[in-house]
Amino acid sequence: MPDLRFLTLYFGLGALATIFELISPARKLRYWALDAVVLDIAAWFFVMLVVNRYANFLRDHLMPLRFRPTQLIMSVPLWIRVGIYYVLGDMGSYWMHRMTHTKYLWRVHHFHHSITQMYWLSGVRDTVFQQMFSNLPYLLWTPLIAGAPGEVFFWLTFVSVATNHWMHMNLTWRSSKWTSWIEWILVTPRTHHIHHSSAPEHYNRNFGVVFSMWDHLFGTYQSPDTTKVTEVGAGTIDNPVQAAWKMAAIFDGEPTGFVRSRVRRLVPFL
């Protein structure tokens, strides 16, 4: 489990996000619906106890995509190396995100898109394989920040958490030249909500994680000024068993009757 400092920052930001969501919500939510807070709390424990541990194991031991830091790289000031690392890692995450929307990898990402009540904690829905793929670009560029003090890695992790809270927030604001300029560079809640829209024409739009400029450069940007999102979610979760199937990320949707019958032999209540 994470330490107290991390938990304080994590849920402190969540409390702040909740205040903004109550003041200026993008849409009315049913926070206490079965597929909202109840499932998201379970997903949070799943991420902390299972996803992070085994995703990191797979990443580090099965896919060692590293290069050695050279003397030239180490001569560059650390703050510049951290900036380059962050931008290159985010560009890689954009492409990894696009890959998980293909028919071959959709199953590893489907659980995340089961969100029907979009708010700051809902972004916690993750699978082991999704986390592994998301981490690969950053693993590739880790030598850029070789020798950095531990605080750098802590704050990079914290920024990742803050970004996840931010992009999933149930927050709205008026359009202006200022917000349009920001959204050309950075992902915002209203641009990311389009990505989570239940409308099929939005499924492959706005893949950016931190920087939306990749969507602009690679032709996947959908403007929130011309797009209205009424509902979010790709499929629904009606019971804990369906949630477990999607968390496992083994099947595209529901497993076949053949698989279910054999699972029931091992776990009768399923």
PDB file of C-alpha atoms in Angstrom:
ATOM      1  CA  MET A   1       0.000   0.000   0.000  1.00  0.00           C
ATOM      2  CA  PRO A   2       1.184   3.602  -0.605  1.00  0.00           C
ATOM      3  CA  ASP A   3       2.562   5.664   2.267  1.00  0.00           C
ATOM      4  CA  LEU A   4       0.655   8.261   4.283  1.00  0.00           C
ATOM      5  CA  ARG A   5       2.068  11.218   2.363  1.00  0.00           C
ATOM      6  CA  PHE A   6       0.872   9.810  -0.938  1.00  0.00           C
ATOM      7  CA  LEU A   7      -2.576   8.972   0.475  1.00  0.00           C
ATOM      8  CA  THR A   8      -2.931  12.474   1.915  1.00  0.00           C
ATOM      9  CA  LEU A   9      -2.088  14.071  -1.413  1.00  0.00           C
ATOM     10  CA  TYR A  10      -4.249  11.615  -3.357  1.00  0.00           C
ATOM     11  CA  PHE A  11      -7.435  12.075  -1.355  1.00  0.00           C
ATOM     12  CA  GLY A  12      -6.716  15.712  -0.555  1.00  0.00           C
ATOM     13  CA  LEU A  13      -6.781  16.456  -4.258  1.00  0.00           C
ATOM     14  CA  GLY A  14      -9.893  14.312  -4.539  1.00  0.00           C
ATOM     15  CA  ALA A  15     -11.656  16.374  -1.867  1.00  0.00           C
ATOM     16  CA  LEU A  16     -10.698  19.570  -3.683  1.00  0.00           C
ATOM     17  CA  ALA A  17     -11.942  18.119  -6.977  1.00  0.00           C
ATOM     18  CA  THR A  18     -15.249  17.190  -5.342  1.00  0.00           C
ATOM     19  CA  ILE A  19     -15.793  20.802  -4.268  1.00  0.00           C
ATOM     20  CA  PHE A  20     -15.312  22.030  -7.833  1.00  0.00           C
ATOM     21  CA  GLU A  21     -17.574  19.274  -9.151  1.00  0.00           C
ATOM     22  CA  LEU A  22     -20.361  20.347  -6.804  1.00  0.00           C
ATOM     23  CA  ILE A  23     -19.938  24.021  -7.733  1.00  0.00           C
ATOM     24  CA  SER A  24     -19.813  23.596 -11.517  1.00  0.00           C
ATOM     25  CA  PRO A  25     -20.835  20.073 -12.613  1.00  0.00           C
ATOM     26  CA  ALA A  26     -20.737  19.092 -16.280  1.00  0.00           C
ATOM     27  CA  ARG A  27     -23.752  16.814 -15.774  1.00  0.00           C
ATOM     28  CA  LYS A  28     -25.855  15.461 -12.947  1.00  0.00           C
ATOM     29  CA  LEU A  29     -24.318  12.371 -11.387  1.00  0.00           C
ATOM     30  CA  ARG A  30     -25.506   9.513  -9.228  1.00  0.00           C
ATOM     31  CA  TYR A  31     -22.397   9.164  -7.089  1.00  0.00           C
ATOM     32  CA  TRP A  32     -23.861   6.345  -5.037  1.00  0.00           C
ATOM     33  CA  ALA A  33     -24.968   4.209  -7.968  1.00  0.00           C
ATOM     34  CA  LEU A  34     -23.598   0.657  -7.893  1.00  0.00           C
ATOM     35  CA  ASP A  35     -21.322   1.356 -10.868  1.00  0.00           C
ATOM     36  CA  ALA A  36     -20.008   4.619  -9.380  1.00  0.00           C
ATOM     37  CA  VAL A  37     -18.376   5.119  -5.965  1.00  0.00           C
ATOM     38  CA  VAL A  38     -18.966   1.539  -4.760  1.00  0.00           C
ATOM     39  CA  LEU A  39     -17.206   0.029  -7.773  1.00  0.00           C
ATOM     40  CA  ASP A  40     -14.567   2.768  -7.909  1.00  0.00           C
ATOM     41  CA  ILE A  41     -13.528   2.158  -4.298  1.00  0.00           C
ATOM     42  CA  ALA A  42     -13.146  -1.535  -5.104  1.00  0.00           C
ATOM     43  CA  ALA A  43     -11.196  -0.568  -8.226  1.00  0.00           C
ATOM     44  CA  TRP A  44      -8.912   1.657  -6.134  1.00  0.00           C
ATOM     45  CA  PHE A  45      -7.955  -1.239  -3.851  1.00  0.00           C
ATOM     46  CA  PHE A  46      -7.545  -3.456  -6.903  1.00  0.00           C
ATOM     47  CA  VAL A  47      -5.126  -0.913  -8.420  1.00  0.00           C
ATOM     48  CA  MET A  48      -3.130  -0.446  -5.215  1.00  0.00           C
ATOM     49  CA  LEU A  49      -2.891  -4.120  -4.254  1.00  0.00           C
ATOM     50  CA  VAL A  50      -2.837  -5.890  -7.623  1.00  0.00           C
ATOM     51  CA  VAL A  51      -2.485  -3.695 -10.701  1.00  0.00           C
ATOM     52  CA  ASN A  52       0.536  -1.628  -9.661  1.00  0.00           C
ATOM     53  CA  ARG A  53       2.431  -4.617  -8.306  1.00  0.00           C
ATOM     54  CA  TYR A  54       1.988  -7.009 -11.209  1.00  0.00           C
ATOM     55  CA  ALA A  55       2.033  -4.389 -13.963  1.00  0.00           C
ATOM     56  CA  ASN A  56       5.422  -3.232 -12.707  1.00  0.00           C
ATOM     57  CA  PHE A  57       6.618  -6.837 -12.516  1.00  0.00           C
ATOM     58  CA  LEU A  58       5.645  -7.508 -16.128  1.00  0.00           C
ATOM     59  CA  ARG A  59       7.075  -4.204 -17.259  1.00  0.00           C
ATOM     60  CA  ASP A  60      10.430  -4.650 -15.552  1.00  0.00           C
ATOM     61  CA  HIS A  61      11.037  -8.361 -16.101  1.00  0.00           C
ATOM     62  CA  LEU A  62       9.314  -9.249 -19.347  1.00  0.00           C
ATOM     63  CA  MET A  63       9.908  -6.101 -21.385  1.00  0.00           C
ATOM     64  CA  PRO A  64      13.260  -4.557 -20.395  1.00  0.00           C
ATOM     65  CA  LEU A  65      13.173  -1.736 -22.979  1.00  0.00           C
ATOM     66  CA  ARG A  66      15.984   0.354 -21.590  1.00  0.00           C
ATOM     67  CA  PHE A  67      19.024   2.079 -22.969  1.00  0.00           C
ATOM     68  CA  ARG A  68      22.063   3.128 -20.973  1.00  0.00           C
ATOM     69  CA  PRO A  69      22.433   6.789 -20.035  1.00  0.00           C
ATOM     70  CA  THR A  70      25.460   8.222 -21.800  1.00  0.00           C
ATOM     71  CA  GLN A  71      27.869  10.815 -20.501  1.00  0.00           C
ATOM     72  CA  LEU A  72      26.345  13.326 -22.907  1.00  0.00           C
ATOM     73  CA  ILE A  73      22.845  12.755 -21.493  1.00  0.00           C
ATOM     74  CA  MET A  74      24.070  13.069 -17.910  1.00  0.00           C
ATOM     75  CA  SER A  75      25.741  16.393 -18.747  1.00  0.00           C
ATOM     76  CA  VAL A  76      22.344  17.967 -19.529  1.00  0.00           C
ATOM     77  CA  PRO A  77      20.783  19.764 -16.531  1.00  0.00           C
ATOM     78  CA  LEU A  78      18.334  17.549 -14.654  1.00  0.00           C
ATOM     79  CA  TRP A  79      15.332  19.884 -15.064  1.00  0.00           C
ATOM     80  CA  ILE A  80      15.732  19.763 -18.855  1.00  0.00           C
ATOM     81  CA  ARG A  81      16.035  15.965 -18.818  1.00  0.00           C
ATOM     82  CA  VAL A  82      12.892  15.671 -16.672  1.00  0.00           C
ATOM     83  CA  GLY A  83      10.981  17.890 -19.109  1.00  0.00           C
ATOM     84  CA  ILE A  84      12.101  15.883 -22.151  1.00  0.00           C
ATOM     85  CA  TYR A  85      11.311  12.628 -20.344  1.00  0.00           C
ATOM     86  CA  TYR A  86       7.811  13.831 -19.505  1.00  0.00           C
ATOM     87  CA  VAL A  87       6.994  15.004 -23.050  1.00  0.00           C
ATOM     88  CA  LEU A  88       8.406  11.906 -24.775  1.00  0.00           C
ATOM     89  CA  GLY A  89       6.714   9.606 -22.272  1.00  0.00           C
ATOM     90  CA  ASP A  90       3.392  11.325 -22.834  1.00  0.00           C
ATOM     91  CA  MET A  91       3.699  11.033 -26.604  1.00  0.00           C
ATOM     92  CA  GLY A  92       4.326   7.309 -26.166  1.00  0.00           C
ATOM     93  CA  SER A  93       1.296   7.072 -23.873  1.00  0.00           C
ATOM     94  CA  TYR A  94      -0.828   8.668 -26.580  1.00  0.00           C
ATOM     95  CA  TRP A  95       0.135   5.906 -29.025  1.00  0.00           C
ATOM     96  CA  MET A  96      -0.252   3.182 -26.411  1.00  0.00           C
ATOM     97  CA  HIS A  97      -3.715   4.558 -25.663  1.00  0.00           C
ATOM     98  CA  ARG A  98      -4.606   4.388 -29.355  1.00  0.00           C
ATOM     99  CA  MET A  99      -3.363   0.810 -29.494  1.00  0.00           C
ATOM    100  CA  THR A 100      -5.662  -0.230 -26.652  1.00  0.00           C
ATOM    101  CA  HIS A 101      -8.600   0.943 -28.752  1.00  0.00           C
ATOM    102  CA  THR A 102      -7.836  -1.637 -31.447  1.00  0.00           C
ATOM    103  CA  LYS A 103      -9.703  -4.923 -31.543  1.00  0.00           C
ATOM    104  CA  TYR A 104      -6.603  -6.795 -30.385  1.00  0.00           C
ATOM    105  CA  LEU A 105      -6.071  -4.820 -27.153  1.00  0.00           C
ATOM    106  CA  TRP A 106      -9.517  -3.402 -26.381  1.00  0.00           C
ATOM    107  CA  ARG A 107     -10.087  -6.030 -23.692  1.00  0.00           C
ATOM    108  CA  VAL A 108      -7.250  -4.570 -21.576  1.00  0.00           C
ATOM    109  CA  HIS A 109      -8.881  -1.109 -21.695  1.00  0.00           C
ATOM    110  CA  HIS A 110     -12.579  -1.969 -21.635  1.00  0.00           C
ATOM    111  CA  PHE A 111     -12.843  -1.810 -17.849  1.00  0.00           C
ATOM    112  CA  HIS A 112     -11.711   1.820 -17.897  1.00  0.00           C
ATOM    113  CA  HIS A 113     -14.462   2.660 -20.388  1.00  0.00           C
ATOM    114  CA  SER A 114     -17.116   0.998 -18.253  1.00  0.00           C
ATOM    115  CA  ILE A 115     -17.422   4.353 -16.447  1.00  0.00           C
ATOM    116  CA  THR A 116     -20.989   5.653 -16.636  1.00  0.00           C
ATOM    117  CA  GLN A 117     -20.690   8.224 -13.815  1.00  0.00           C
ATOM    118  CA  MET A 118     -17.725  10.421 -14.763  1.00  0.00           C
ATOM    119  CA  TYR A 119     -15.987  12.135 -11.827  1.00  0.00           C
ATOM    120  CA  TRP A 120     -12.490  12.416 -10.358  1.00  0.00           C
ATOM    121  CA  LEU A 121     -12.219   8.928  -8.805  1.00  0.00           C
ATOM    122  CA  SER A 122     -13.723   7.091 -11.783  1.00  0.00           C
ATOM    123  CA  GLY A 123     -10.398   7.291 -13.631  1.00  0.00           C
ATOM    124  CA  VAL A 124      -8.971   4.736 -11.191  1.00  0.00           C
ATOM    125  CA  ARG A 125     -10.474   1.836 -13.155  1.00  0.00           C
ATOM    126  CA  ASP A 126      -7.467   0.034 -14.530  1.00  0.00           C
ATOM    127  CA  THR A 127      -6.211  -3.432 -15.412  1.00  0.00           C
ATOM    128  CA  VAL A 128      -2.795  -5.001 -15.001  1.00  0.00           C
ATOM    129  CA  PHE A 129      -2.163  -5.055 -18.747  1.00  0.00           C
ATOM    130  CA  GLN A 130      -3.385  -1.513 -19.339  1.00  0.00           C
ATOM    131  CA  GLN A 131      -1.058  -0.226 -16.638  1.00  0.00           C
ATOM    132  CA  MET A 132       1.815  -2.211 -18.108  1.00  0.00           C
ATOM    133  CA  PHE A 133       1.290  -0.766 -21.587  1.00  0.00           C
ATOM    134  CA  SER A 134       0.874   2.749 -20.180  1.00  0.00           C
ATOM    135  CA  ASN A 135       4.168   2.473 -18.314  1.00  0.00           C
ATOM    136  CA  LEU A 136       6.239   1.189 -21.239  1.00  0.00           C
ATOM    137  CA  PRO A 137       6.927   4.600 -22.867  1.00  0.00           C
ATOM    138  CA  TYR A 138       8.133   6.001 -19.560  1.00  0.00           C
ATOM    139  CA  LEU A 139      10.278   2.923 -18.958  1.00  0.00           C
ATOM    140  CA  LEU A 140      11.877   3.421 -22.357  1.00  0.00           C
ATOM    141  CA  TRP A 141      12.931   6.976 -21.491  1.00  0.00           C
ATOM    142  CA  THR A 142      13.827   6.389 -17.829  1.00  0.00           C
ATOM    143  CA  PRO A 143      17.591   6.703 -18.492  1.00  0.00           C
ATOM    144  CA  LEU A 144      16.981  10.384 -19.216  1.00  0.00           C
ATOM    145  CA  ILE A 145      16.397  10.908 -15.500  1.00  0.00           C
ATOM    146  CA  ALA A 146      19.052   8.503 -14.242  1.00  0.00           C
ATOM    147  CA  GLY A 147      20.562   9.681 -10.996  1.00  0.00           C
ATOM    148  CA  ALA A 148      17.646  11.933 -10.099  1.00  0.00           C
ATOM    149  CA  PRO A 149      16.818  12.116  -6.376  1.00  0.00           C
ATOM    150  CA  GLY A 150      13.875  10.119  -5.066  1.00  0.00           C
ATOM    151  CA  GLU A 151      11.764  13.264  -4.693  1.00  0.00           C
ATOM    152  CA  VAL A 152      11.706  13.649  -8.487  1.00  0.00           C
ATOM    153  CA  PHE A 153      10.130  10.227  -8.920  1.00  0.00           C
ATOM    154  CA  PHE A 154       7.645  10.906  -6.124  1.00  0.00           C
ATOM    155  CA  TRP A 155       6.466  14.144  -7.719  1.00  0.00           C
ATOM    156  CA  LEU A 156       6.271  12.580 -11.152  1.00  0.00           C
ATOM    157  CA  THR A 157       3.974   9.976  -9.634  1.00  0.00           C
ATOM    158  CA  PHE A 158       1.975  12.675  -7.888  1.00  0.00           C
ATOM    159  CA  VAL A 159       1.577  14.671 -11.128  1.00  0.00           C
ATOM    160  CA  SER A 160       0.325  11.488 -12.788  1.00  0.00           C
ATOM    161  CA  VAL A 161      -2.318  11.095 -10.062  1.00  0.00           C
ATOM    162  CA  ALA A 162      -3.324  14.761 -10.290  1.00  0.00           C
ATOM    163  CA  THR A 163      -3.640  14.475 -14.065  1.00  0.00           C
ATOM    164  CA  ASN A 164      -5.875  11.417 -13.745  1.00  0.00           C
ATOM    165  CA  HIS A 165      -8.098  13.229 -11.218  1.00  0.00           C
ATOM    166  CA  TRP A 166      -8.237  16.339 -13.403  1.00  0.00           C
ATOM    167  CA  MET A 167      -9.119  14.760 -16.743  1.00  0.00           C
ATOM    168  CA  HIS A 168     -11.980  12.712 -15.267  1.00  0.00           C
ATOM    169  CA  MET A 169     -13.512  15.505 -13.164  1.00  0.00           C
ATOM    170  CA  ASN A 170     -17.200  16.281 -13.608  1.00  0.00           C
ATOM    171  CA  LEU A 171     -16.393  19.924 -14.276  1.00  0.00           C
ATOM    172  CA  THR A 172     -17.592  22.434 -16.850  1.00  0.00           C
ATOM    173  CA  TRP A 173     -16.806  26.030 -17.779  1.00  0.00           C
ATOM    174  CA  ARG A 174     -17.627  28.502 -20.482  1.00  0.00           C
ATOM    175  CA  SER A 175     -15.724  28.484 -23.764  1.00  0.00           C
ATOM    176  CA  SER A 176     -13.362  31.357 -24.456  1.00  0.00           C
ATOM    177  CA  LYS A 177     -10.227  32.119 -26.442  1.00  0.00           C
ATOM    178  CA  TRP A 178      -8.253  31.374 -23.272  1.00  0.00           C
ATOM    179  CA  THR A 179      -9.749  27.882 -22.762  1.00  0.00           C
ATOM    180  CA  SER A 180      -9.377  27.076 -26.474  1.00  0.00           C
ATOM    181  CA  TRP A 181      -5.688  27.966 -26.288  1.00  0.00           C
ATOM    182  CA  ILE A 182      -5.212  25.793 -23.187  1.00  0.00           C
ATOM    183  CA  GLU A 183      -7.040  22.876 -24.823  1.00  0.00           C
ATOM    184  CA  TRP A 184      -4.791  23.008 -27.855  1.00  0.00           C
ATOM    185  CA  ILE A 185      -1.919  22.046 -25.550  1.00  0.00           C
ATOM    186  CA  LEU A 186      -3.394  20.268 -22.531  1.00  0.00           C
ATOM    187  CA  VAL A 187      -6.085  17.670 -21.962  1.00  0.00           C
ATOM    188  CA  THR A 188      -9.001  19.052 -19.935  1.00  0.00           C
ATOM    189  CA  PRO A 189     -12.068  17.374 -18.415  1.00  0.00           C
ATOM    190  CA  ARG A 190     -14.376  18.427 -21.217  1.00  0.00           C
ATOM    191  CA  THR A 191     -12.035  17.168 -23.954  1.00  0.00           C
ATOM    192  CA  HIS A 192     -11.493  13.858 -22.154  1.00  0.00           C
ATOM    193  CA  HIS A 193     -15.220  13.415 -21.533  1.00  0.00           C
ATOM    194  CA  ILE A 194     -15.623  13.274 -25.306  1.00  0.00           C
ATOM    195  CA  HIS A 195     -13.253  10.313 -25.350  1.00  0.00           C
ATOM    196  CA  HIS A 196     -15.475   8.567 -22.795  1.00  0.00           C
ATOM    197  CA  SER A 197     -18.689   9.443 -24.625  1.00  0.00           C
ATOM    198  CA  SER A 198     -21.125   6.602 -25.257  1.00  0.00           C
ATOM    199  CA  ALA A 199     -21.584   7.858 -28.839  1.00  0.00           C
ATOM    200  CA  PRO A 200     -19.682   5.522 -31.229  1.00  0.00           C
ATOM    201  CA  GLU A 201     -18.387   8.431 -33.326  1.00  0.00           C
ATOM    202  CA  HIS A 202     -16.384   9.620 -30.303  1.00  0.00           C
ATOM    203  CA  TYR A 203     -14.721   6.312 -29.401  1.00  0.00           C
ATOM    204  CA  ASN A 204     -11.528   7.073 -31.320  1.00  0.00           C
ATOM    205  CA  ARG A 205     -11.171  10.742 -30.479  1.00  0.00           C
ATOM    206  CA  ASN A 206      -9.075  12.658 -27.933  1.00  0.00           C
ATOM    207  CA  PHE A 207      -6.541  10.011 -26.908  1.00  0.00           C
ATOM    208  CA  GLY A 208      -4.215  12.510 -25.200  1.00  0.00           C
ATOM    209  CA  VAL A 209      -3.237  11.842 -21.594  1.00  0.00           C
ATOM    210  CA  VAL A 210      -1.486  15.062 -20.557  1.00  0.00           C
ATOM    211  CA  PHE A 211      -0.930  16.967 -23.803  1.00  0.00           C
ATOM    212  CA  SER A 212      -3.756  17.297 -26.315  1.00  0.00           C
ATOM    213  CA  MET A 213      -1.335  18.552 -28.949  1.00  0.00           C
ATOM    214  CA  TRP A 214      -0.773  14.935 -30.024  1.00  0.00           C
ATOM    215  CA  ASP A 215      -4.452  14.706 -30.978  1.00  0.00           C
ATOM    216  CA  HIS A 216      -4.087  17.878 -33.030  1.00  0.00           C
ATOM    217  CA  LEU A 217      -0.902  16.673 -34.711  1.00  0.00           C
ATOM    218  CA  PHE A 218      -2.175  13.166 -35.477  1.00  0.00           C
ATOM    219  CA  GLY A 219      -5.736  14.025 -36.458  1.00  0.00           C
ATOM    220  CA  THR A 220      -7.738  12.606 -33.531  1.00  0.00           C
ATOM    221  CA  TYR A 221      -8.850  15.840 -31.856  1.00  0.00           C
ATOM    222  CA  GLN A 222     -12.556  16.524 -31.311  1.00  0.00           C
ATOM    223  CA  SER A 223     -13.397  20.035 -30.137  1.00  0.00           C
ATOM    224  CA  PRO A 224     -15.670  20.367 -27.082  1.00  0.00           C
ATOM    225  CA  ASP A 225     -16.968  23.635 -28.542  1.00  0.00           C
ATOM    226  CA  THR A 226     -18.781  21.699 -31.277  1.00  0.00           C
ATOM    227  CA  THR A 227     -19.482  18.466 -29.400  1.00  0.00           C
ATOM    228  CA  LYS A 228     -22.043  17.746 -26.708  1.00  0.00           C
ATOM    229  CA  VAL A 229     -21.614  14.716 -24.455  1.00  0.00           C
ATOM    230  CA  THR A 230     -24.839  13.544 -22.857  1.00  0.00           C
ATOM    231  CA  GLU A 231     -23.803  10.086 -21.657  1.00  0.00           C
ATOM    232  CA  VAL A 232     -20.498   8.314 -21.069  1.00  0.00           C
ATOM    233  CA  GLY A 233     -19.541   4.650 -21.015  1.00  0.00           C
ATOM    234  CA  ALA A 234     -18.899   1.806 -23.440  1.00  0.00           C
ATOM    235  CA  GLY A 235     -21.178  -0.870 -22.038  1.00  0.00           C
ATOM    236  CA  THR A 236     -22.510  -1.203 -18.519  1.00  0.00           C
ATOM    237  CA  ILE A 237     -21.656  -3.249 -15.445  1.00  0.00           C
ATOM    238  CA  ASP A 238     -24.757  -4.734 -13.863  1.00  0.00           C
ATOM    239  CA  ASN A 239     -23.217  -6.922 -11.170  1.00  0.00           C
ATOM    240  CA  PRO A 240     -19.904  -7.679  -9.418  1.00  0.00           C
ATOM    241  CA  VAL A 241     -19.195 -10.679 -11.649  1.00  0.00           C
ATOM    242  CA  GLN A 242     -19.220  -8.526 -14.779  1.00  0.00           C
ATOM    243  CA  ALA A 243     -16.851  -6.102 -13.049  1.00  0.00           C
ATOM    244  CA  ALA A 244     -14.504  -8.975 -12.201  1.00  0.00           C
ATOM    245  CA  TRP A 245     -14.453 -10.177 -15.820  1.00  0.00           C
ATOM    246  CA  LYS A 246     -13.527  -6.700 -17.057  1.00  0.00           C
ATOM    247  CA  MET A 247     -10.910  -6.214 -14.329  1.00  0.00           C
ATOM    248  CA  ALA A 248      -9.281  -9.473 -15.420  1.00  0.00           C
ATOM    249  CA  ALA A 249      -8.962  -8.064 -18.975  1.00  0.00           C
ATOM    250  CA  ILE A 250      -9.021 -11.538 -20.492  1.00  0.00           C
ATOM    251  CA  PHE A 251     -12.267 -11.343 -22.478  1.00  0.00           C
ATOM    252  CA  ASP A 252     -13.575  -8.685 -24.855  1.00  0.00           C
ATOM    253  CA  GLY A 253     -16.841  -8.579 -22.925  1.00  0.00           C
ATOM    254  CA  GLU A 254     -18.580 -11.453 -21.238  1.00  0.00           C
ATOM    255  CA  PRO A 255     -16.841 -14.839 -21.356  1.00  0.00           C
ATOM    256  CA  THR A 256     -18.503 -17.621 -23.287  1.00  0.00           C
ATOM    257  CA  GLY A 257     -20.909 -20.043 -21.636  1.00  0.00           C
ATOM    258  CA  PHE A 258     -18.230 -22.735 -21.949  1.00  0.00           C
ATOM    259  CA  VAL A 259     -15.804 -20.676 -19.848  1.00  0.00           C
ATOM    260  CA  ARG A 260     -18.434 -19.623 -17.317  1.00  0.00           C
ATOM    261  CA  SER A 261     -19.546 -23.194 -16.717  1.00  0.00           C
ATOM    262  CA  ARG A 262     -16.010 -24.253 -15.848  1.00  0.00           C
ATOM    263  CA  VAL A 263     -15.393 -21.237 -13.652  1.00  0.00           C
ATOM    264  CA  ARG A 264     -18.552 -22.086 -11.706  1.00  0.00           C
ATOM    265  CA  ARG A 265     -17.098 -25.500 -10.907  1.00  0.00           C
ATOM    266  CA  LEU A 266     -14.270 -23.744  -9.111  1.00  0.00           C
ATOM    267  CA  VAL A 267     -16.300 -20.832  -7.725  1.00  0.00           C
ATOM    268  CA  PRO A 268     -19.938 -21.981  -7.449  1.00  0.00           C
ATOM    269  CA  PHE A 269     -21.454 -18.575  -6.579  1.00  0.00           C
ATOM    270  CA  LEU A 270     -20.274 -17.178  -9.952  1.00  0.00           C
TER     271      LEU A 270
END
